[in-house]
Coordinates of C-alpha atoms in Angstrom, one line a residue:
X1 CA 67.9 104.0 128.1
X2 CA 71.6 104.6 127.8
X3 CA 72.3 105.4 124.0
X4 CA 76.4 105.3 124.3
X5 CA 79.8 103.4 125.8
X6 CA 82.9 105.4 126.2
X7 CA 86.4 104.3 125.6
X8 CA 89.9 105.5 127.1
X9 CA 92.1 104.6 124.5
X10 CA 95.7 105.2 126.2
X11 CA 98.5 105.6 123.4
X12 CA 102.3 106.0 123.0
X13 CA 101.6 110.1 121.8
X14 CA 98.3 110.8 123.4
X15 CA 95.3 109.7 125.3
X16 CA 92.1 110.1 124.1
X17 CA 88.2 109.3 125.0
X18 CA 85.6 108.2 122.0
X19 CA 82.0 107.5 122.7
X20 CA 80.2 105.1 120.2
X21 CA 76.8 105.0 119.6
X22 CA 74.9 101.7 119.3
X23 CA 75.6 101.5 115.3
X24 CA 79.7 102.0 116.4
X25 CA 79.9 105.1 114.9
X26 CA 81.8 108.0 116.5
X27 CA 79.8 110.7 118.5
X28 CA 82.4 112.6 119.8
X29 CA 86.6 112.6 120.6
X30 CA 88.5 114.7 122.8
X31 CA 92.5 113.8 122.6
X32 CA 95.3 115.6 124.3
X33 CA 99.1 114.8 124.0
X34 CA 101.7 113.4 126.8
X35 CA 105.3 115.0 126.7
X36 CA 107.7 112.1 125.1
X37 CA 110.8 111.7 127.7
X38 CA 113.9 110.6 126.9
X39 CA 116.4 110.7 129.2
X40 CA 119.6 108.6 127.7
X41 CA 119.8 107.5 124.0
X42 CA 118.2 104.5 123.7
X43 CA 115.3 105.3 126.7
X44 CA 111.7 106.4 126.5
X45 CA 109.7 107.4 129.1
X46 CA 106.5 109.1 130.1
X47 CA 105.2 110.9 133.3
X48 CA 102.0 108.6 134.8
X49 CA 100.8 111.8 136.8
X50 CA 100.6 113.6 133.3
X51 CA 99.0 110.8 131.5
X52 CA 96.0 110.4 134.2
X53 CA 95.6 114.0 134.3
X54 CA 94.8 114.1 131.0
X55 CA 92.6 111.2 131.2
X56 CA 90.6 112.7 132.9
X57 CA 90.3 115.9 131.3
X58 CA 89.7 114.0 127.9
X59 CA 86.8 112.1 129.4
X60 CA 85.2 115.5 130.5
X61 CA 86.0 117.2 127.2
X62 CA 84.3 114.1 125.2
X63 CA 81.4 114.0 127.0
X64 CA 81.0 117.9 126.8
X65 CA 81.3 118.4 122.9
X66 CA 78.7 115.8 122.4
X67 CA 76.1 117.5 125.5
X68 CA 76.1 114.2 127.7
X69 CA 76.3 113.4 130.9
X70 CA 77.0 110.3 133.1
X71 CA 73.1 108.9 132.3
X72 CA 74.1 108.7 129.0
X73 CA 77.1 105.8 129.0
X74 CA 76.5 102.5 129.4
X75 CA 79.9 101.6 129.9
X76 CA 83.4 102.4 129.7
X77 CA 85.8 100.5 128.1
X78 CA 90.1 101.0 128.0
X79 CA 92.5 100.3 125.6
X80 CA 96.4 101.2 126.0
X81 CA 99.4 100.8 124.5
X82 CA 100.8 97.7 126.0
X83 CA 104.3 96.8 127.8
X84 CA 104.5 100.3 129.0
X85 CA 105.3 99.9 132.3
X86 CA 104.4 101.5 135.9
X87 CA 105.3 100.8 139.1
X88 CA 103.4 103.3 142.3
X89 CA 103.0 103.5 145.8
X90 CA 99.6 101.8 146.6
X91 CA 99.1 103.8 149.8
X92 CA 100.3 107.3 148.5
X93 CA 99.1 106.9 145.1
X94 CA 102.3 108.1 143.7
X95 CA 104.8 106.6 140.9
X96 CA 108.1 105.8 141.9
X97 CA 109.6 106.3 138.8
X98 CA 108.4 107.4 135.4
X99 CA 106.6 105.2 132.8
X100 CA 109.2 103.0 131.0
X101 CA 107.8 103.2 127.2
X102 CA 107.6 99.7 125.6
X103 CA 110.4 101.7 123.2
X104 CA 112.9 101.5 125.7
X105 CA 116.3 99.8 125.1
X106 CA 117.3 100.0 128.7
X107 CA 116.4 96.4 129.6
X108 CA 118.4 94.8 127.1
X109 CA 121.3 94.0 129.5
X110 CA 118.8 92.3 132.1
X111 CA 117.5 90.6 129.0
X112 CA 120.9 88.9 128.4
X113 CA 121.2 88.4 131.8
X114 CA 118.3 86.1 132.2
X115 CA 119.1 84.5 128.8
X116 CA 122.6 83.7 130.4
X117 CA 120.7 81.3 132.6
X118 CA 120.1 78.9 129.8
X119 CA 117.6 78.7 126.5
X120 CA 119.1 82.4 125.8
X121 CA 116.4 84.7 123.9
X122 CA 113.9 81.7 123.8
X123 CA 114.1 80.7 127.5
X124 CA 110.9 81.6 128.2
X125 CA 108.6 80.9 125.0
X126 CA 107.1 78.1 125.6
X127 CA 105.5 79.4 128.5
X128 CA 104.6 82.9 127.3
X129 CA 104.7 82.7 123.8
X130 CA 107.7 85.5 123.8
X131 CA 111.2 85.9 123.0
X132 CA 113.5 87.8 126.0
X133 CA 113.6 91.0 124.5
X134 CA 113.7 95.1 125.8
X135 CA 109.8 95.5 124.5
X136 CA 108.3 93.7 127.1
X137 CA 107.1 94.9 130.7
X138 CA 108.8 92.4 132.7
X139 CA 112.3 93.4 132.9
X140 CA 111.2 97.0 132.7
X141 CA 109.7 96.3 136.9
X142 CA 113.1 94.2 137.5
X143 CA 115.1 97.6 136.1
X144 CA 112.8 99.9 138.8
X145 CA 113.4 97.5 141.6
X146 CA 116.9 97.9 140.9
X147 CA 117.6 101.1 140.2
X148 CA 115.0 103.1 141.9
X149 CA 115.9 104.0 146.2
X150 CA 113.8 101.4 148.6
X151 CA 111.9 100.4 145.8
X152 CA 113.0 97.0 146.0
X153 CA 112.4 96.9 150.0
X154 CA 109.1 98.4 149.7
X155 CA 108.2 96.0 146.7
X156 CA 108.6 93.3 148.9
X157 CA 106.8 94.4 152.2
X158 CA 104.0 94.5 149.6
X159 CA 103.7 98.5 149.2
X160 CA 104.3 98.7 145.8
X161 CA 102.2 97.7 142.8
X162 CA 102.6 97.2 139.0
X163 CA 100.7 97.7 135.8
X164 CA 100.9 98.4 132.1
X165 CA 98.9 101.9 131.6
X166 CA 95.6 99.7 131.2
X167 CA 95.9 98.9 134.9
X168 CA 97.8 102.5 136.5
X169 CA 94.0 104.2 134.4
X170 CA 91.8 101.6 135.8
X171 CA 93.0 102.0 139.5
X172 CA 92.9 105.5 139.4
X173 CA 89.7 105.5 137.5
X174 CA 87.9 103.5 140.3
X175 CA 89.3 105.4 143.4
X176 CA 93.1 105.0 143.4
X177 CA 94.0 105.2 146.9
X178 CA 90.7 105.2 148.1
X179 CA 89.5 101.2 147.1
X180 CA 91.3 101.6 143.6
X181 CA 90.7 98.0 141.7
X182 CA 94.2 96.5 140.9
X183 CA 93.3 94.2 137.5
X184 CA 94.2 93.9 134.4
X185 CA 93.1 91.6 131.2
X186 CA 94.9 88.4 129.2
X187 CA 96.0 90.9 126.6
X188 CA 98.0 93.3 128.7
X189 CA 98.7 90.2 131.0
X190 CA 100.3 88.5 127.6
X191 CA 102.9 91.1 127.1
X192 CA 105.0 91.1 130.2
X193 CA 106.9 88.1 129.9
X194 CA 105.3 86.8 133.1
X195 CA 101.9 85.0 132.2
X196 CA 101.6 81.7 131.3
X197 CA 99.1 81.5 128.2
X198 CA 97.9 78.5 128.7
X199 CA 97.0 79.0 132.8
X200 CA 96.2 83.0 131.9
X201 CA 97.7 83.1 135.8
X202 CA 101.0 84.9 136.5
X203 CA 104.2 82.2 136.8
X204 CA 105.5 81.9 139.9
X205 CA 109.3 80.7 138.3
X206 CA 110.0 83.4 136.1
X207 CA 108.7 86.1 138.6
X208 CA 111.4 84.4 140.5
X209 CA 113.9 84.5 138.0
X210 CA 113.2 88.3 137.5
X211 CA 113.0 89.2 140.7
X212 CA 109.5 90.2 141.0
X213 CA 107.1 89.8 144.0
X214 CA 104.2 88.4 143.0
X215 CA 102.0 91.1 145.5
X216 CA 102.9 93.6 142.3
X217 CA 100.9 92.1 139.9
X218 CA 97.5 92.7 139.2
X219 CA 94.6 90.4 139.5
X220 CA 94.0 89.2 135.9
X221 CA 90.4 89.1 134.9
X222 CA 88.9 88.8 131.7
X223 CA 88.7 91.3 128.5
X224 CA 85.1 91.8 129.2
X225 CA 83.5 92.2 132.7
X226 CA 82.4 94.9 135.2
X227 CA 85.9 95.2 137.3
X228 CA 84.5 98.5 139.1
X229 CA 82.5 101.8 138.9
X230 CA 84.0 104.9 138.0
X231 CA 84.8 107.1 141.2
X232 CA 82.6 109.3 142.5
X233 CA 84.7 112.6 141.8
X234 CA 84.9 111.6 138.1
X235 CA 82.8 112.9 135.1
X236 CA 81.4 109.4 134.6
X237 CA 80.7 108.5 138.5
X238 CA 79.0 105.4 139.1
X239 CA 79.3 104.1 135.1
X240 CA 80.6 100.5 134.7
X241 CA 84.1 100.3 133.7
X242 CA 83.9 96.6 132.0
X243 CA 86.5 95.8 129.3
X244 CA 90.1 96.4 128.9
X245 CA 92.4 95.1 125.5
X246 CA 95.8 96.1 125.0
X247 CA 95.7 98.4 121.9
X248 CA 96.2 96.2 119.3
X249 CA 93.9 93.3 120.6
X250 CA 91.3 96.1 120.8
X251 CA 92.1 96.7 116.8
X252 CA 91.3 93.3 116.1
X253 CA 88.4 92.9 117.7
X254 CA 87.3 96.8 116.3
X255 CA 88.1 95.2 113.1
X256 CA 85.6 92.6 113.6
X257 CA 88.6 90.1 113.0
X258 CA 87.0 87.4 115.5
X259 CA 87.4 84.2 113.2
X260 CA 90.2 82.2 112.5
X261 CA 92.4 83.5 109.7
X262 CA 91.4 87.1 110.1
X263 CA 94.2 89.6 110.0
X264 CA 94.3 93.5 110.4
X265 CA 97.7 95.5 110.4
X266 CA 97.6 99.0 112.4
X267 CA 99.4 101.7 111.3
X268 CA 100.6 103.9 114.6
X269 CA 103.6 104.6 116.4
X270 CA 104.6 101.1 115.0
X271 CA 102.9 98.8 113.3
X272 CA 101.3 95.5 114.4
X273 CA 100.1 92.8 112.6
X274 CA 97.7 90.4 114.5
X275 CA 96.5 87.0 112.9
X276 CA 93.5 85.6 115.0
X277 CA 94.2 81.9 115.3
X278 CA 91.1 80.8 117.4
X279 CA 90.8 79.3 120.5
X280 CA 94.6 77.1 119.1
X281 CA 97.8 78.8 120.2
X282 CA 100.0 78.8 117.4
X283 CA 103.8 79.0 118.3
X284 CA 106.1 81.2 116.0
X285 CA 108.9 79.3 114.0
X286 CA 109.5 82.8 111.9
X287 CA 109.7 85.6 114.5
X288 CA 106.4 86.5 115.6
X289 CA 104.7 86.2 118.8
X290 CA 102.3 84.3 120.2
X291 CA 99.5 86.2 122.3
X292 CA 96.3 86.4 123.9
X293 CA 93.7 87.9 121.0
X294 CA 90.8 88.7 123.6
X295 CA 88.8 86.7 126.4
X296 CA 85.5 87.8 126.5
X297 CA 83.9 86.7 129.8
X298 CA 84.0 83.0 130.5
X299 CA 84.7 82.0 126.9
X300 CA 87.7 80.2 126.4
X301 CA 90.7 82.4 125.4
X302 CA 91.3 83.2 121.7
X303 CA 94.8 83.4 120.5
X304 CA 97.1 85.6 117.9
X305 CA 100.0 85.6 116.4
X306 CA 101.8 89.0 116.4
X307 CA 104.1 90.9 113.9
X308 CA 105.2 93.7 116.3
X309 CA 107.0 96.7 113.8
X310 CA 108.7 99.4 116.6
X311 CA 108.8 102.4 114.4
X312 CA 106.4 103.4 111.4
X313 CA 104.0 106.4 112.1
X314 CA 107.1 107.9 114.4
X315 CA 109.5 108.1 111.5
X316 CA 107.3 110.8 110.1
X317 CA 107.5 112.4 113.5
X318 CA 110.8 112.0 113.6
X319 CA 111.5 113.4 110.1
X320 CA 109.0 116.7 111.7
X321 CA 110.3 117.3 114.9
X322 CA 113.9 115.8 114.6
X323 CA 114.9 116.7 111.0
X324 CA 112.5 119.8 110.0
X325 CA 112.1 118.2 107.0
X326 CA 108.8 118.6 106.6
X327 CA 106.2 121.1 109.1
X328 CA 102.9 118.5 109.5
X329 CA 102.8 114.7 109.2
X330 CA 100.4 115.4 106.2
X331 CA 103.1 116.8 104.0
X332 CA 105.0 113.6 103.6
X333 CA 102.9 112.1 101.3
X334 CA 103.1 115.3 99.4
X335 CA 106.6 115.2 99.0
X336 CA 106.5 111.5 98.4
X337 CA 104.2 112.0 95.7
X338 CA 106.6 114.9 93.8
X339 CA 109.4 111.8 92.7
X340 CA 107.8 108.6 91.1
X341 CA 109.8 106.1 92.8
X342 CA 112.4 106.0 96.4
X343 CA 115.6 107.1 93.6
X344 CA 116.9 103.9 95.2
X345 CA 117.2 105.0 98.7
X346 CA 116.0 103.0 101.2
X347 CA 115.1 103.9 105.1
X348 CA 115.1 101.0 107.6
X349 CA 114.2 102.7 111.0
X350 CA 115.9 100.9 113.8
X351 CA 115.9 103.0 116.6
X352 CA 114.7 100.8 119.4
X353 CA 117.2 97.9 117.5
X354 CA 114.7 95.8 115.1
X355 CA 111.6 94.0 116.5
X356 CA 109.7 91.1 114.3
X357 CA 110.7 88.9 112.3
X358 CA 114.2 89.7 113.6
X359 CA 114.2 90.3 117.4
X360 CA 117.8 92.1 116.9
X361 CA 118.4 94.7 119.9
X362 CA 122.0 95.5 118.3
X363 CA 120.5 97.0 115.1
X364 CA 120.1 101.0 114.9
X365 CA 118.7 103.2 112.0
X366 CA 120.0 103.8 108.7
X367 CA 119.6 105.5 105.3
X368 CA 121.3 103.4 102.8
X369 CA 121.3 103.7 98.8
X370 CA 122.3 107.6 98.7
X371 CA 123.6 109.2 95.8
X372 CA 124.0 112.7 94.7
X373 CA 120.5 112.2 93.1
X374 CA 118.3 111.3 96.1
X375 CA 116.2 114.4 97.5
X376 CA 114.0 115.2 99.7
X377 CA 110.8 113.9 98.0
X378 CA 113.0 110.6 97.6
X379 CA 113.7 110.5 101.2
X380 CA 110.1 111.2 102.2
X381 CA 108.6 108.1 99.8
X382 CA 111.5 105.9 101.8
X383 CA 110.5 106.2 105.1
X384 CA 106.8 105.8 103.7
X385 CA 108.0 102.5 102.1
X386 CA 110.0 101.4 105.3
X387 CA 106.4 100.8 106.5
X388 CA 105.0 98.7 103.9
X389 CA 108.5 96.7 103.5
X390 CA 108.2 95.8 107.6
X391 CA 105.0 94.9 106.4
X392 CA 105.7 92.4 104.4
X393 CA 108.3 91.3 106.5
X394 CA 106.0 90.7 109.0
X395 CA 102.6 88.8 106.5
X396 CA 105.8 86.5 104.9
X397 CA 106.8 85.0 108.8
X398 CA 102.7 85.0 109.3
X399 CA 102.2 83.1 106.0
X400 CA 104.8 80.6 107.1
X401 CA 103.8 80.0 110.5
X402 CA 99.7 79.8 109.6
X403 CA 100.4 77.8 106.5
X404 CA 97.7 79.8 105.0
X405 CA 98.6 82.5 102.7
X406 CA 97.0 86.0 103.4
X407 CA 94.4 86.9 101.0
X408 CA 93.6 90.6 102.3
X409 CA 94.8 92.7 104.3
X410 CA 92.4 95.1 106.8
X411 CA 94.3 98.5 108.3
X412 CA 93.6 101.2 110.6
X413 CA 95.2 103.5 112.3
X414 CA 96.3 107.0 112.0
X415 CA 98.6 106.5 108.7
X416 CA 95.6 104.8 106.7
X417 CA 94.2 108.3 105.6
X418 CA 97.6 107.9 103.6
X419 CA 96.6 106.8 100.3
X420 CA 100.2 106.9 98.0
X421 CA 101.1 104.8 101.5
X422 CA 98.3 102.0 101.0
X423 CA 98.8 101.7 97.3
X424 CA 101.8 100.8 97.5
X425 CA 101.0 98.7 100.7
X426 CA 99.0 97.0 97.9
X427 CA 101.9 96.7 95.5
X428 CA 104.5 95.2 97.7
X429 CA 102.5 92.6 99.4
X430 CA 100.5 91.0 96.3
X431 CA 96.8 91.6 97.6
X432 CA 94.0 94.1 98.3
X433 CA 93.7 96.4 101.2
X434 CA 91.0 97.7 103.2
X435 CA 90.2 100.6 105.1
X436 CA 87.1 100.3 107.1
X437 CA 84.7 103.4 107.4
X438 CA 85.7 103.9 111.5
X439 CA 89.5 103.9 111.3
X440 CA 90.3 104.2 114.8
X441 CA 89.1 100.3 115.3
X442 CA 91.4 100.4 118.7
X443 CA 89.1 102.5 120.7
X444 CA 86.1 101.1 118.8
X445 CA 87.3 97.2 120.3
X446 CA 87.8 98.4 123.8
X447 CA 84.1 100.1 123.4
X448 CA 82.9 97.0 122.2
X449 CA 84.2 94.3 124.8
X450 CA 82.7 97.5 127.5
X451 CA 79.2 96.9 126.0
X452 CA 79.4 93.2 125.3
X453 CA 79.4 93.0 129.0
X454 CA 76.8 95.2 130.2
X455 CA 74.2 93.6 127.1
X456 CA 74.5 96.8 124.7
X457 CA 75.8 94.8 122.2
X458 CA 74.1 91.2 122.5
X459 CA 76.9 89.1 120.8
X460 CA 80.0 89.5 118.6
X461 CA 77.7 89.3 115.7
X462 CA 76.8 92.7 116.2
X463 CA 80.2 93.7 115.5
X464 CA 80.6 92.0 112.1
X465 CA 77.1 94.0 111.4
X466 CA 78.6 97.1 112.7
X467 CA 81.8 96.6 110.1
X468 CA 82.1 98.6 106.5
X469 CA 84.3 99.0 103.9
X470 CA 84.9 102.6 103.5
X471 CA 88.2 102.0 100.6
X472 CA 89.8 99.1 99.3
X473 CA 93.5 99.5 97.3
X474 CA 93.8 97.1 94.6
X475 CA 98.1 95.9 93.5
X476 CA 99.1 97.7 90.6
X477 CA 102.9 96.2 90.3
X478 CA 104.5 93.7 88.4
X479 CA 106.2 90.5 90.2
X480 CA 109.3 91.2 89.1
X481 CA 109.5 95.4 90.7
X482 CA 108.5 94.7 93.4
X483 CA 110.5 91.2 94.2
X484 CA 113.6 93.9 93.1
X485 CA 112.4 96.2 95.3
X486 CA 111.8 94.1 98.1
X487 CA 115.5 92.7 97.6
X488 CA 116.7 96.1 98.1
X489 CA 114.9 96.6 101.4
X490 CA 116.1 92.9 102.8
X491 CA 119.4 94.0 101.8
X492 CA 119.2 97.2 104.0
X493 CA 118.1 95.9 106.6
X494 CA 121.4 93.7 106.8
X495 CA 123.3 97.2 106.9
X496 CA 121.6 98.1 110.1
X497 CA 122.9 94.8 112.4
X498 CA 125.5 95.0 114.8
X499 CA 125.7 98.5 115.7
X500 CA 125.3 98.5 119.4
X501 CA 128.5 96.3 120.7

């Protein structure tokens, strides 16, 4: 019998596979890094060729430091970071341009465009549950078609196709050229501005609007199904590839969030809040999104709302590799822990404009508060807290739209081993956290929804067995500090509007 299921879990920094025994415990991780491009202020890109190439060497490397082979999966399962889009060559294989990062600012001029045509940023939220903005995948395709030699020709004799990194893995995982499956799920589907959530089918209108052939798009299947085996080259030939969810959907479902009311945040490159509102799709009157939480084979869809955060865990990168301020991601909770407050300084970390609650593409970065007194330990607890003030941004538009306020909060993600970080996570919103025991929950979904469908897990209530507490942070601050504080960090994030005229 088949003891494990894999899962690709394709990021923003790196790609990585985990396999997961029965009990959803870890077995074994191999993870390699993808060169961050950016070409122009304001654009983000990645190289596909590099990402798949590393795929597959991640997948070998996994199943090598644990001593398995191909007999011993079950299933594979992807998760990926979401409106990330590609568009390739379906007879040479090839990408015609580079990744566009679901970072990118380049979009925002089609964006306008569009909303020019009436209903503005909201034109098309009814339908898709989004507001017109540079994050999602959809204007990214109509920006290649544009801008990109013959692609616009050869998209429309039908020789181009289009996916978010879930569905460029999947096609290449299952042959590529040779009989490559061309699919992705309601998740990934959700996030391109081009699915209607209540059909789960592409819409024929605003693929007009945008420009888009429809022959592009990939079939969109459910989160949990056999789509295709592995190719025969690979190191998992002939293993079931049956579930994809878009990263954070795959979080939820890792966190065993699967009832109405259940919220996790994750703490990566951004930072998402997801609210799982059942099979009832909730719209947004405060800024979030409404989504697609998971389908799991012929079940009726379950919904989310989303608090999408563009920049957390990449500050600290950006305070590494951009600044020098500090030499390892660890140290900035050292230094943050050397002052005992931010000295008044606070960071608001606008660099791909501002995304929920405010949905404000003009916004940029900035460090406001300085005085002669703020150093670098203050600096380093201010970009810590400009992730716990989004945060709360986020939970206060949640708590308006659910009408039910948030009584915990579960997290996961890289940033969660950061402990000064979730304390005061604890402090500004009001109400215990929780770390769970398996913190990367994203590939731990996308392994789940793999097995659900080939019967190694029977049900979802295996997952909610599978789910521990491993920490929990209690608050520790009085109402009035941190209403001050949190006064402070509104306030800043006034100062960053405007910017890009």
């Amino acid at each position: 019998m088949t003891k494990y299921v894999a899962a690709i879990d394709q990021g923003t920094t790196s790609t990585r596979c985990m396999v997961f025994d029965h009990s959803g415990r870890v077995v074994s991780v191999d993870q390699k890094e993808h060169e961050q491009i950016f070409p122009k202020a304001g654009w983000v890109e990645h190289d596909p060729g590099e990402v798949w190439t590393n795929t597959r060497q991640v997948v070998a490397g996994a199943l090598a430091k644990a001593d398995l082979t191909t007999g011993d999966i079950a299933a594979i399962g992807i998760t990926n970071q979401r409106e990330t889009a590609v568009v390739w060559d379906r007879t040479t294989g090839r990408p015609v341009h580079n990744a566009i990062v679901w970072q990118d600012t380049r979009t925002d001029r089609i964006c306008r465009e569009l909303g020019a045509l009436g209903g503005g940023q909201e034109r098309y939220r009814d339908k898709t549950g989004l507001p017109l903005a540079t994050y999602f995948s959809g204007p990214k395709i109509r920006w290649v078609l544009d801008n990109v030699d013959v692609a616009r020709a050869k998209a429309e004799s039908g020789d181009l196709l289009f996916g978010n990194m879930d569905t460029w893995v999947l096609w290449n995982m299952t042959g590529g050229v040779d009989g490559g499956v061309h699919v992705t799920d309601p998740t990934n589907a959700s996030r391109t501005l081009l699915m209607d959530l209540d059909t789960l089918a592409w819409d024929a209108d605003i693929a007009a609007d945008m420009g888009i052939p429809l022959s592009m798009l990939p079939e969109i299947k459910s989160s949990s199904e056999v789509y295709g085996q592995a190719r025969a080259r690979g190191a998992l030939a002939g293993v079931p590839i049956s579930g994809i969810l878009g990263d954070q959907q795959a979080a939820t479902f890792g966190q065993a969030c699967l009832s109405p009311g259940e919220a996790k945040n994750t703490y990566g490159t951004g930072n998402f809040v997801l609210l799982n509102t059942g099979t009832e799709k909730v719209m947004s009157e405060n800024g979030l999104l409404t989504t697609i939480c998971y389908k799991i084979g012929t079940a009726a869809p379950v919904y989310a709302l989303e608090g999408s955060i563009a920049v957390t865990g990449s500050l600290v990168q950006w305070l590494r590799d951009n600044l020098g301020m500090i030499g390892t991601a660890a140290e900035v909770e050292q230094y943050a822990r050397s002052v005992e407050d931010n000295g008044g300084a606070y960071f608001v970390p606008a660099f791909s404009g501002l995304f929920a609650p405010y949905w404000r593409s003009d916004a940029r970065g900035a460090i406001v508060g300085l005085t002669r007194f703020v150093n670098r330990g203050h600096l380093a607890r201010a970009v810590l807290e400009a992730t716990a003030f989004q945060t709360r941004e986020v939970i206060d538009a949640m708590n308006a739209d659910s009408g039910v306020a948030l009584t915990s909060l579960k997290v996961d993600g890289g940033m969660v081993v950061n402990e000064l970080l979730m304390q005061f996570q604890a402090d500004i919103l009001g109400v215990p956290v929780i770390r769970p025991v398996v913190n990367e929950t994203t590939a731990l979904g996308a392994a789940y929804a793999a097995g659900l469908a080939v019967g190694f897990w029977e049900s979802e209530d295996d997952i909610r067995q599978n789910w521990a507490q491993d920490k929990q942070w209690e608050p520790a601050m009085d109402e009035e500090t941190r209403e001050r504080q949190y006064h402070f960090w509104k306030k800043a994030v006034t100062r960053t509007f405007d910017w890009v005229e």
